[in-house]
Amino acid sequence: MADSQVLPKRGPLRSTWLRARKARTPLVLSRRPRRRLGTLRWCGRRRLRRRLLQAEAAGADWRESGCPVPRAVARRPKPEAPRPAPAAPPAATGPATLPIPPVRPAGPGRALLLLPLEQGFTFSGICRVTCLYGQVQVFGFTISQGQPAQEVFSAYTHSRLAISAVHYSMPEKSKKEMKREARTLLRSHLSRDDRCWLMKNFSPLCSIVMLEQLKTSTVNFLVSHPGLSYVFVQESPTFQINSEHLALRSVGIKREKKKNGLRLTESVLSALEELVTVSCEEVDGCPVILVCGSQDVGKSTFNRYLINQLLNSISCIDYLECDLGQTEFTPPGCISLLNITEPILGPPFTHQRTPQKMVYYGKPSCKNNYENYIEIIKYVFSSYKRESPLIVNTMGWVSDKGLLLLIDLIRLLSPSHVVQFSSGRSRYMPNLTPDYVDDMDGLYTKSKSRVRNRGFQLAEFTENLEFADEEKESPVVFTGHKLIRVQSDFTFRKTPRNRESHNKVLRDLAVLGYLGQLQPPVPRPLCPLHGLTPYQVPFNAVALRIIHADVAPTHILYAVNASWVGLCKILDDVRGYANGPILLAQTPICDCLGFGICRGIDMEKRLYHILTPVPPEELRNVNCLLVGAISIPQCVFKSQRGLEGTIPYITTDYNFKLPGASEKIGARETEETCEEKVHPKPKLYRRIK
């Protein structure tokens, strides 16, 4: 037949291919015909590599299967760069081992992490970290074997944390002796299979870490609100579900890329090393370290890292908070002094603590009331005992009057070291050298000519400070400060457009973190705030004051109801009044013992209903309620479980034409104020029973 064509036979090649196909192992990676690497596109190579990695994670050794390695796996050498001659094979007779995954499941909610020297593991989520062998470092804090477990919080609102293996000193031992020692230490913590896996992959100077699931009432309360479950772990589609992924998921964490973790520049590391050395030597007394710079340059991150580094060598550090908008250990709007004895391994809303001394300023910014801001800092700073190093955190307003106010703070606090942050994205800020501070007028202080090494004259500031008796006899003479300039290279998520909304979210998280202390301890279930029993406070037992605005006396109770209130202690005795409410004419500078929510006012019985985590023994000293511009997060009103029908304190029938109706209560003032239109939203209103 003319149209037919006889094809050549491929008997030997076909039969060889069939025999190889029948001899394959049961684990089939793909039924597609094998192709050479040159004919595969980049997506095909990526798909093939993913399947091979999945096979490795499942425990299959595809290199030793019944058929040779597919040609697609072998990369052909380039003609211009011939492959060098292979080295002589090792004398060991065992099969070639594959790279092991660094994580292994160790039971429900537990995972083992094996870290070689100077290797890191970046993650998001919360967990309890225990170093079983070796030494690791988390956010600057060193965890060694035998130390208690640490609770670590790696949130998406900040740079992800990493667990890094660091070098530790060991006596001269052979690898066999080191393995024997590690096996003895691990016997009480791990099963036999886990110990065998670790000993098989053991290397000198490695670190073995146990990751355990962590559940706290504060975190459970945070993530129970809609829209906040993403703070710690964000679920994303993954094509590689292996034993490591499942083990980390059972713990409650997720592996992150290294670029999402914290990156410290050389200038930051140099400044940290110098400050730690100075603080540990204590040659010239306890140093006072003031950290300044514009917004979003990494001051708070630097402070946390510095605190953790110092806690590796000394037992406690004092911390003076002067940033009203982004406080570290308290709800926003406070100036506080704290004594820190435990590491800071998370964002501010995970470590709300009780200060040694605190004053409620009531606003997230000190603009238009600078004198009261300075007076409060003087009042809080007077409690500093000079027994441990002091870290001073300042606000990010460093232009115009903010810079003059910073100069006043330097003269008031007389720091030994000033750490000044700058970056390519921040505004220009002059170098705050001792000569510059000496020659510049502040907002309330004037420049003075001084002889070199004579010291600052602080008569106008220190006349009201209270020092110990031995310090009065031999007062400390400050001869100026040392300026340490730090170039920041942090990854910025904030822009001038979203900075205010981002900061508002962080302030709301701090308030929610404080309210999380009201929840019962785990494993008891969460209780909605409206289900908790409040304290009943008579009208004549406490005085009232609205800090941020002038309110008519007839409207005071409307402003107090359903508001965030500071529970304070004033020196005046308010028990002599028969009725109430008792109103203060001026805002006092007084101690703040905590915060709460005025969840209702009973006009018949003349009682305030206060919900607060402050213990009863402290509440006996409270005789003043201060209401400021710090507002309760709206999710507290709108997202409480168990509410049926109309939600209290919320309405959509709101008149925006009323004076002050469109004012953004609780918003932090920016350096450049601009007018913007506020679109109608569901608003909160105050209701009195």
XYZ file of C-alpha atoms in Angstrom:
689
model
C 0.000 0.000 0.000
C 1.381 3.321 -1.089
C 0.147 5.325 1.923
C 1.400 2.891 4.543
C 4.831 3.159 6.144
C 6.659 0.486 8.052
C 7.996 1.777 11.389
C 11.275 0.396 12.731
C 11.016 -2.004 15.676
C 12.160 -0.914 19.141
C 12.146 -4.287 20.812
C 15.207 -4.046 23.084
C 14.627 -0.424 24.097
C 10.915 -1.015 24.737
C 11.485 -4.116 26.808
C 14.176 -2.386 28.868
C 11.834 0.469 29.596
C 9.063 -1.954 30.632
C 11.381 -3.880 32.940
C 12.523 -0.656 34.584
C 8.915 0.488 34.986
C 7.855 -2.798 36.607
C 10.848 -2.690 38.945
C 9.918 0.723 40.375
C 9.126 1.038 44.072
C 5.500 1.442 45.174
C 6.144 5.154 45.864
C 5.297 6.737 42.510
C 6.210 10.372 42.254
C 4.523 10.910 38.909
C 3.117 8.874 36.027
C 4.134 11.426 33.475
C 6.881 10.373 31.038
C 10.388 11.304 32.144
C 11.877 14.277 30.435
C 15.282 15.744 30.303
C 15.945 18.839 32.372
C 16.566 20.902 29.278
C 13.028 20.275 27.987
C 11.339 21.213 31.290
C 10.282 24.748 31.940
C 10.945 26.483 35.241
C 7.503 25.566 36.554
C 8.072 21.921 35.696
C 11.417 21.864 37.472
C 9.857 23.531 40.505
C 7.015 20.977 40.552
C 9.436 18.064 40.298
C 11.623 19.456 43.077
C 8.578 19.888 45.340
C 7.554 16.265 44.817
C 11.017 15.007 45.596
C 11.093 17.065 48.807
C 7.698 15.671 49.796
C 9.004 12.183 49.233
C 12.019 12.916 51.439
C 9.817 14.337 54.203
C 7.597 11.228 54.052
C 10.632 9.053 54.800
C 11.142 7.583 51.331
C 14.696 7.274 50.054
C 14.112 7.841 46.347
C 17.860 7.763 45.677
C 17.919 4.055 46.567
C 14.776 2.962 44.768
C 14.656 0.108 42.351
C 15.397 2.310 39.349
C 18.193 4.794 38.847
C 17.742 8.505 39.582
C 15.615 10.122 36.884
C 17.489 12.171 34.370
C 15.454 15.222 35.269
C 17.155 15.344 38.653
C 20.703 15.392 37.307
C 21.795 18.829 36.162
C 23.903 18.764 33.011
C 27.162 20.743 33.257
C 27.680 23.777 31.115
C 30.104 23.276 28.185
C 32.235 26.279 29.127
C 32.591 25.229 32.760
C 33.381 21.515 32.918
C 32.679 19.742 36.168
C 35.823 19.096 38.258
C 36.946 15.586 38.988
C 34.987 14.057 41.884
C 36.779 13.523 45.153
C 37.534 10.101 46.488
C 34.525 8.484 48.179
C 34.633 8.234 51.971
C 35.629 5.030 53.609
C 32.261 4.604 55.354
C 30.242 1.765 53.959
C 26.730 3.044 54.780
C 24.350 4.648 52.276
C 24.513 8.408 51.650
C 22.301 10.229 54.181
C 19.876 12.928 53.139
C 19.661 16.353 54.801
C 17.429 15.885 57.828
C 14.567 18.206 58.648
C 15.450 20.284 61.739
C 12.044 19.674 63.355
C 10.653 16.381 64.591
C 7.297 15.749 66.325
C 7.697 14.665 69.938
C 4.106 14.030 70.961
C 0.879 16.039 70.970
C 1.664 19.752 71.032
C 5.427 19.200 71.212
C 8.241 19.348 68.667
C 12.007 18.897 68.784
C 14.288 21.444 67.160
C 17.884 20.480 66.376
C 20.015 23.520 65.600
C 23.628 23.297 64.467
C 25.981 26.029 65.606
C 25.047 29.545 64.374
C 21.871 28.278 62.716
C 18.514 29.989 63.269
C 14.835 29.114 63.136
C 12.493 32.030 62.333
C 8.842 31.507 63.160
C 5.498 33.156 63.904
C 3.110 32.175 66.660
C 3.439 31.519 70.366
C 5.188 28.635 72.108
C 7.117 27.647 75.211
C 10.847 27.228 74.521
C 13.032 24.910 76.616
C 16.711 24.355 75.864
C 17.444 20.688 76.561
C 21.072 20.755 75.464
C 23.439 23.520 74.431
C 22.571 27.206 74.341
C 20.212 29.291 72.202
C 19.328 32.948 71.979
C 15.892 34.498 71.426
C 15.651 38.259 70.850
C 18.971 38.815 72.601
C 18.157 36.677 75.666
C 20.271 33.567 76.163
C 18.562 30.327 77.217
C 20.888 27.570 78.437
C 20.239 23.989 79.366
C 18.748 23.604 82.813
C 17.079 27.029 82.787
C 13.283 27.387 83.058
C 11.202 27.441 79.908
C 10.472 30.839 78.343
C 7.222 31.973 76.749
C 7.892 33.430 73.308
C 5.400 35.506 71.307
C 6.235 36.124 67.642
C 3.512 38.334 66.165
C 2.830 39.684 62.687
C 2.566 43.206 64.070
C 6.344 43.218 64.640
C 9.420 41.529 63.219
C 9.307 37.760 63.585
C 11.495 36.250 66.291
C 14.129 33.594 65.728
C 15.706 30.877 67.863
C 19.437 30.850 67.138
C 22.086 28.413 68.344
C 25.040 30.256 69.858
C 28.534 29.168 70.808
C 28.953 27.885 74.341
C 32.071 26.890 76.214
C 32.658 23.202 76.887
C 35.605 21.287 78.306
C 37.706 19.224 75.959
C 35.586 16.192 75.164
C 35.347 13.766 72.310
C 32.208 13.504 70.239
C 31.414 10.181 71.874
C 31.580 11.726 75.348
C 29.424 14.651 74.254
C 26.793 12.297 72.854
C 26.809 10.280 76.050
C 26.291 13.438 78.097
C 23.477 14.624 75.825
C 21.789 11.218 75.984
C 21.844 11.345 79.780
C 20.288 14.825 79.836
C 17.570 13.896 77.360
C 16.523 10.647 79.044
C 14.051 12.368 81.391
C 12.481 14.504 78.637
C 12.229 12.364 75.488
C 11.266 8.910 74.385
C 13.781 6.383 73.156
C 12.949 6.936 69.475
C 13.416 10.689 69.806
C 16.742 10.227 71.572
C 17.950 7.852 68.874
C 16.974 10.343 66.157
C 18.858 13.115 67.927
C 21.964 11.006 68.533
C 21.980 9.899 64.905
C 22.069 13.518 63.734
C 24.121 14.895 66.618
C 26.972 17.294 65.862
C 29.417 19.029 68.230
C 28.240 22.349 69.703
C 24.700 21.838 68.445
C 21.641 22.829 70.504
C 18.502 20.812 71.160
C 15.305 22.761 71.862
C 11.865 21.588 72.909
C 8.947 23.602 71.497
C 5.674 23.190 73.374
C 2.185 24.481 72.783
C 1.398 27.582 74.837
C -2.053 28.814 75.754
C -2.585 31.864 77.921
C -5.798 33.578 78.897
C -4.539 36.926 77.564
C -3.744 35.549 74.110
C -7.000 33.608 73.989
C -8.882 36.789 74.847
C -7.037 38.733 72.142
C -7.632 36.278 69.319
C -11.269 35.742 70.296
C -12.162 39.107 68.763
C -12.952 39.112 65.034
C -10.085 40.355 62.929
C -7.411 39.722 65.563
C -6.874 35.997 65.046
C -4.229 36.826 62.429
C -1.957 38.555 64.959
C 0.097 35.455 65.760
C -0.492 32.885 62.999
C -1.747 33.469 59.469
C -2.911 30.424 57.566
C -1.692 30.383 53.993
C -2.100 27.677 51.330
C 0.908 25.396 51.187
C 1.814 22.688 48.709
C 4.291 21.001 51.024
C 2.506 19.326 53.907
C 5.067 17.151 55.603
C 5.916 15.950 59.078
C 7.665 19.240 59.937
C 4.637 21.304 58.943
C 2.307 19.106 60.980
C 4.621 19.161 64.006
C 4.849 22.964 63.997
C 1.120 23.268 63.476
C 0.428 21.116 66.531
C 2.638 23.456 68.575
C 0.878 26.549 67.209
C 3.698 28.129 65.226
C 4.711 28.456 61.601
C 8.117 28.617 59.971
C 8.877 31.988 58.405
C 11.473 33.195 55.964
C 14.636 34.620 57.422
C 14.046 37.961 55.723
C 10.898 38.435 57.833
C 12.918 38.211 61.028
C 14.755 40.892 62.941
C 17.831 42.321 61.211
C 20.317 44.361 63.206
C 22.821 46.655 61.553
C 26.467 46.881 62.521
C 25.879 50.184 64.298
C 23.082 48.627 66.374
C 25.266 45.676 67.379
C 28.143 48.003 68.229
C 25.893 50.191 70.388
C 24.472 47.145 72.184
C 27.925 45.796 72.943
C 29.132 49.127 74.311
C 26.067 49.683 76.501
C 26.158 46.161 77.931
C 29.841 46.545 78.769
C 29.283 49.900 80.482
C 26.304 48.602 82.458
C 28.142 45.524 83.709
C 31.330 47.333 84.721
C 29.596 49.946 86.894
C 32.759 52.011 87.207
C 30.995 55.383 87.212
C 27.751 54.257 88.817
C 24.620 52.988 87.110
C 24.323 54.406 83.590
C 21.238 56.293 82.420
C 20.596 55.465 78.753
C 18.236 57.742 76.829
C 17.037 56.459 73.450
C 15.684 59.025 70.988
C 14.861 59.359 67.309
C 11.977 59.987 64.960
C 8.985 57.704 64.532
C 9.314 54.131 63.260
C 13.096 53.836 63.380
C 13.264 50.928 65.838
C 13.631 52.579 69.254
C 11.242 50.195 71.029
C 12.785 47.139 69.382
C 16.234 48.339 70.398
C 15.056 48.819 73.990
C 13.644 45.295 74.204
C 16.793 43.787 72.758
C 18.975 45.844 75.101
C 16.921 44.782 78.138
C 17.300 41.108 77.183
C 21.026 41.504 76.637
C 21.452 43.181 80.023
C 19.425 40.474 81.789
C 22.010 37.947 80.630
C 24.511 39.607 82.969
C 22.602 41.542 85.647
C 19.459 40.747 87.606
C 17.276 43.824 86.984
C 16.956 46.979 84.877
C 14.888 50.091 85.469
C 12.784 51.443 82.606
C 11.315 54.951 82.342
C 8.515 55.247 79.789
C 8.114 58.757 78.340
C 6.354 57.819 75.085
C 2.643 58.348 75.627
C 1.412 56.856 72.363
C 3.349 53.572 72.174
C 3.950 52.435 75.729
C 5.813 49.184 76.386
C 4.445 47.757 79.654
C 1.243 49.712 80.329
C -1.833 50.858 78.425
C -1.274 54.019 76.351
C -1.316 57.496 77.823
C 0.928 56.725 80.816
C 4.325 57.813 82.111
C 5.733 55.041 84.257
C 8.822 53.648 85.972
C 9.289 49.879 86.095
C 11.813 47.407 87.444
C 12.339 44.676 84.847
C 13.565 41.261 86.008
C 12.240 38.966 83.249
C 13.074 38.943 79.526
C 10.873 40.690 76.962
C 10.067 38.042 74.347
C 7.109 39.541 72.551
C 5.263 42.751 71.571
C 3.930 45.140 74.258
C 0.429 43.680 74.399
C 1.837 40.335 75.589
C 3.684 41.659 78.664
C 1.511 44.229 80.433
C 3.003 44.691 83.914
C 2.428 46.633 87.114
C 4.800 49.623 87.318
C 6.724 50.750 90.339
C 5.262 54.235 89.812
C 2.809 55.423 87.150
C 0.881 58.582 86.320
C -2.032 58.654 83.878
C -1.524 61.541 81.458
C -4.728 60.682 79.606
C -3.718 61.406 76.006
C -1.482 59.687 73.426
C 0.359 62.955 72.759
C 1.662 65.776 74.941
C 0.948 68.556 72.467
C -0.721 71.664 73.889
C 0.169 70.633 77.438
C 3.951 70.413 77.579
C 4.380 71.775 81.085
C 2.201 69.080 82.637
C 4.173 66.460 80.687
C 7.465 67.723 82.137
C 6.038 67.901 85.661
C 4.798 64.312 85.477
C 8.203 63.061 84.297
C 9.844 64.888 87.195
C 7.381 63.281 89.594
C 7.933 59.749 88.263
C 11.708 60.124 87.878
C 12.009 61.076 91.556
C 11.317 57.405 92.441
C 14.409 56.176 90.618
C 16.772 54.741 93.272
C 19.911 54.623 91.088
C 20.523 50.991 92.030
C 20.412 49.574 88.501
C 20.830 50.875 84.943
C 18.002 53.026 83.661
C 16.686 52.953 80.078
C 14.613 55.974 79.038
C 12.244 55.652 76.098
C 11.224 58.901 74.416
C 8.542 59.792 71.896
C 9.170 60.063 68.163
C 8.305 63.744 67.873
C 11.724 65.309 67.280
C 10.937 68.372 65.181
C 10.084 71.944 66.168
C 8.840 71.993 69.762
C 9.366 68.260 70.082
C 13.116 68.739 69.681
C 13.135 71.524 72.276
C 11.201 69.301 74.646
C 13.766 66.534 74.111
C 16.554 68.948 75.052
C 14.666 69.737 78.259
C 14.436 66.001 79.009
C 18.174 65.554 78.521
C 18.873 68.364 80.975
C 16.315 67.002 83.428
C 17.384 63.350 83.385
C 21.137 63.968 82.808
C 21.758 60.694 80.941
C 25.217 59.207 80.729
C 24.553 57.898 77.188
C 22.224 59.210 74.472
C 21.437 56.723 71.694
C 20.218 58.687 68.670
C 18.508 56.751 65.873
C 18.370 57.894 62.288
C 17.457 56.354 58.952
C 17.171 57.285 55.327
C 13.398 57.666 55.650
C 13.322 59.752 58.813
C 13.488 63.509 59.045
C 16.705 65.327 59.625
C 17.635 65.588 63.267
C 20.732 67.409 64.530
C 23.328 65.460 66.451
C 22.534 65.829 70.135
C 26.103 66.214 71.276
C 26.828 67.716 74.715
C 27.935 70.952 73.057
C 24.746 71.174 71.013
C 22.539 70.569 74.055
C 24.612 73.084 76.015
C 24.202 75.833 73.420
C 20.512 75.276 72.575
C 17.541 76.709 74.371
C 14.898 74.200 75.307
C 11.194 74.739 75.647
C 11.498 75.622 79.329
C 15.256 75.826 79.904
C 17.850 78.269 78.657
C 21.353 77.544 77.430
C 24.245 78.328 79.760
C 27.929 78.756 79.113
C 29.931 76.207 81.095
C 33.542 75.411 81.640
C 34.551 72.066 80.174
C 33.952 69.134 82.540
C 32.203 71.329 85.071
C 28.821 69.653 84.786
C 25.210 70.742 84.204
C 23.483 73.108 86.572
C 20.019 71.657 87.182
C 18.693 74.070 89.800
C 15.448 74.799 87.998
C 14.688 71.093 87.606
C 16.174 69.249 90.561
C 14.762 71.463 93.284
C 11.643 69.270 93.496
C 13.355 65.891 93.047
C 13.589 63.607 96.048
C 16.847 61.706 96.529
C 18.094 59.356 99.201
C 19.977 60.771 102.174
C 23.359 59.501 101.025
C 22.803 61.077 97.599
C 21.967 64.438 99.151
C 25.283 64.422 100.975
C 27.293 63.543 97.866
C 25.197 64.399 94.814
C 26.160 62.967 91.453
C 27.810 65.495 89.121
C 27.046 64.843 85.464
C 29.762 65.931 83.104
C 27.719 65.583 79.956
C 26.679 62.511 78.021
C 28.202 60.305 75.377
C 26.363 60.350 72.055
C 25.966 57.018 70.257
C 24.612 57.375 66.740
C 22.773 54.380 65.309
C 21.816 53.957 61.676
C 18.550 52.044 61.483
C 17.722 49.598 58.720
C 14.429 48.189 59.943
C 11.742 47.105 57.511
C 9.006 49.732 57.574
C 5.381 48.779 57.211
C 4.075 52.203 58.104
C 3.616 55.043 55.683
C 2.353 58.576 56.334
C -1.062 57.368 55.200
C -1.435 54.263 57.358
C 0.733 55.258 60.347
C -2.173 56.559 62.420
C -4.368 53.504 61.801
C -1.456 51.169 62.517
C -0.665 52.931 65.789
C -4.334 52.874 66.751
C -4.379 49.094 66.300
C -1.317 48.725 68.543
C -2.934 50.901 71.228
C -6.122 48.835 71.064
C -4.080 45.648 71.406
C -2.363 47.072 74.501
C -5.753 47.821 76.085
C -7.022 44.341 75.202
C -3.844 42.815 76.613
C -4.515 44.619 79.877
C -8.164 43.507 79.936
C -7.007 39.942 79.302
C -5.864 39.855 82.925
C -9.560 39.668 83.863
C -9.895 36.215 82.300
C -9.642 33.047 84.380
C -6.448 31.019 83.937
C -6.179 28.297 81.318
C -7.750 25.732 80.850
C -10.941 27.395 82.071
C -13.007 28.855 79.198
C -13.100 32.544 78.391
C -15.724 34.687 80.041
C -17.181 37.691 78.165
C -16.670 41.011 79.874
C -20.396 41.520 80.388
C -20.449 38.236 82.287
C -17.881 39.353 84.899
C -18.977 40.839 88.207
C -17.916 44.488 88.561
C -17.001 46.362 91.719
C -19.587 48.757 93.153
C -18.095 52.120 94.066
C -20.236 54.765 95.840
C -20.382 58.252 94.378
C -18.936 59.801 97.535
C -15.935 57.417 97.682
C -14.080 58.747 94.633
C -13.532 62.063 92.880
C -13.953 62.550 89.132
C -11.943 64.473 86.550
C -12.106 64.602 82.738
C -8.525 65.187 81.552
C -8.695 65.801 77.813
C -11.707 68.122 77.500
C -13.867 70.621 79.344
C -17.167 68.971 80.200
C -20.126 70.636 81.835
C -20.857 69.298 85.328
C -24.297 68.136 84.212
C -22.674 65.931 81.549
C -19.855 64.460 83.615
C -21.585 61.144 84.252
C -22.353 60.743 80.555
C -18.644 61.109 79.826
C -17.623 58.648 82.550
C -20.087 55.910 81.656
C -18.691 53.159 79.369
C -15.258 54.811 79.432
C -11.679 53.776 80.122
C -10.845 55.158 83.552
C -7.622 55.477 85.491
C -7.826 54.309 89.098
C -5.746 56.856 90.990
C -4.820 57.871 94.495
C -4.783 61.541 95.490
C -3.640 63.038 98.776
C -6.886 64.874 99.432
C -9.499 63.172 101.572
C -12.791 62.833 99.701
C -14.706 60.886 102.349
C -16.266 63.974 103.922
C -18.858 64.468 101.199
C -22.314 63.060 101.839
C -23.456 62.737 98.260
C -21.784 62.846 94.897
C -20.449 62.907 92.318
C -17.341 64.721 93.565
C -15.733 66.805 90.819
C -12.132 68.054 90.737
C -11.407 71.518 89.391
C -7.868 70.660 88.209
C -6.120 67.533 86.984
C -3.914 66.240 89.808
C -0.473 64.685 89.400
C -1.017 61.514 91.376
C -0.206 57.818 91.409
C -2.220 55.607 89.082
C -2.758 52.099 90.489
C -4.381 50.600 87.417
C -7.210 50.902 84.934
C -10.739 49.728 84.457
C -13.984 50.125 82.568
C -16.935 51.989 83.999
C -19.490 49.558 82.603
C -22.494 51.208 84.193
C -23.803 53.893 86.565
C -26.690 53.218 88.923
C -28.362 56.560 89.574
C -30.820 55.172 92.126
C -28.191 53.611 94.382
C -25.574 56.181 93.318
C -22.946 53.609 92.412
C -20.266 53.266 89.741
C -19.828 49.769 88.327
C -16.094 49.332 87.690
C -14.548 46.327 85.948
C -10.803 46.080 86.655
C -8.045 43.469 87.169
C -6.514 45.494 90.026
C -6.505 43.344 93.200
C -8.876 44.339 96.043
C -6.062 45.250 98.425
C -4.911 47.915 95.964
C -8.419 49.143 95.212
C -8.812 50.223 98.841
C -6.369 53.055 98.123
C -8.226 54.354 95.041
C -10.088 57.610 95.637
C -10.001 59.256 92.194
C -11.207 58.318 88.701
C -9.527 60.030 85.735
C -11.056 59.866 82.258
C -8.863 60.711 79.276
C -8.788 60.422 75.516
C -7.800 56.735 75.549
C -10.892 54.907 74.376
C -12.075 51.333 74.755
C -11.588 49.323 71.517
C -14.798 49.092 69.559
C -14.503 45.305 69.306
C -15.157 45.157 73.067
C -18.595 46.675 72.470
C -19.493 44.994 69.199
C -17.961 41.500 69.506
C -18.908 40.261 72.979
C -20.329 36.758 72.970
C -23.721 36.042 74.469
C -25.357 39.363 73.644
C -28.848 39.170 72.180
C -30.924 41.923 70.673
C -29.724 45.517 70.678
C -26.102 45.896 71.698
C -25.685 48.425 74.542
C -23.773 51.677 73.912
C -23.881 51.291 70.099
C -26.095 53.162 67.665
C -26.204 53.962 63.972
C -28.459 56.977 64.551
C -25.730 59.517 65.159
C -25.726 63.191 64.323
C -22.326 64.190 62.934
C -23.349 67.856 62.782
C -23.115 68.246 66.539
C -20.016 70.109 67.803
C -17.264 67.583 68.463
C -19.202 64.686 66.935
C -16.609 63.979 64.251
C -13.603 64.337 66.564
C -11.394 61.244 66.571
C -11.217 60.464 70.262
C -8.010 58.645 71.138
C -6.171 59.500 67.918
C -2.515 60.324 68.263
C -1.579 63.753 66.971
C 0.890 63.694 64.119
C 3.615 66.142 63.327
C 1.740 67.502 60.347
C -1.927 68.038 61.158
C -4.261 68.021 58.218
C -8.009 68.201 57.873
C -9.745 65.142 56.512
C -13.346 64.159 56.021
C -14.693 61.560 58.401
C -17.226 59.226 56.789
C -20.261 58.242 58.850
C -19.661 55.078 60.881
C -21.501 53.311 63.688
C -20.658 55.370 66.771
C -20.585 54.639 70.471
C -22.757 56.611 72.826
C -22.941 56.750 76.609
C -26.001 55.414 78.384
C -26.783 55.712 82.080
C -29.051 53.288 83.845
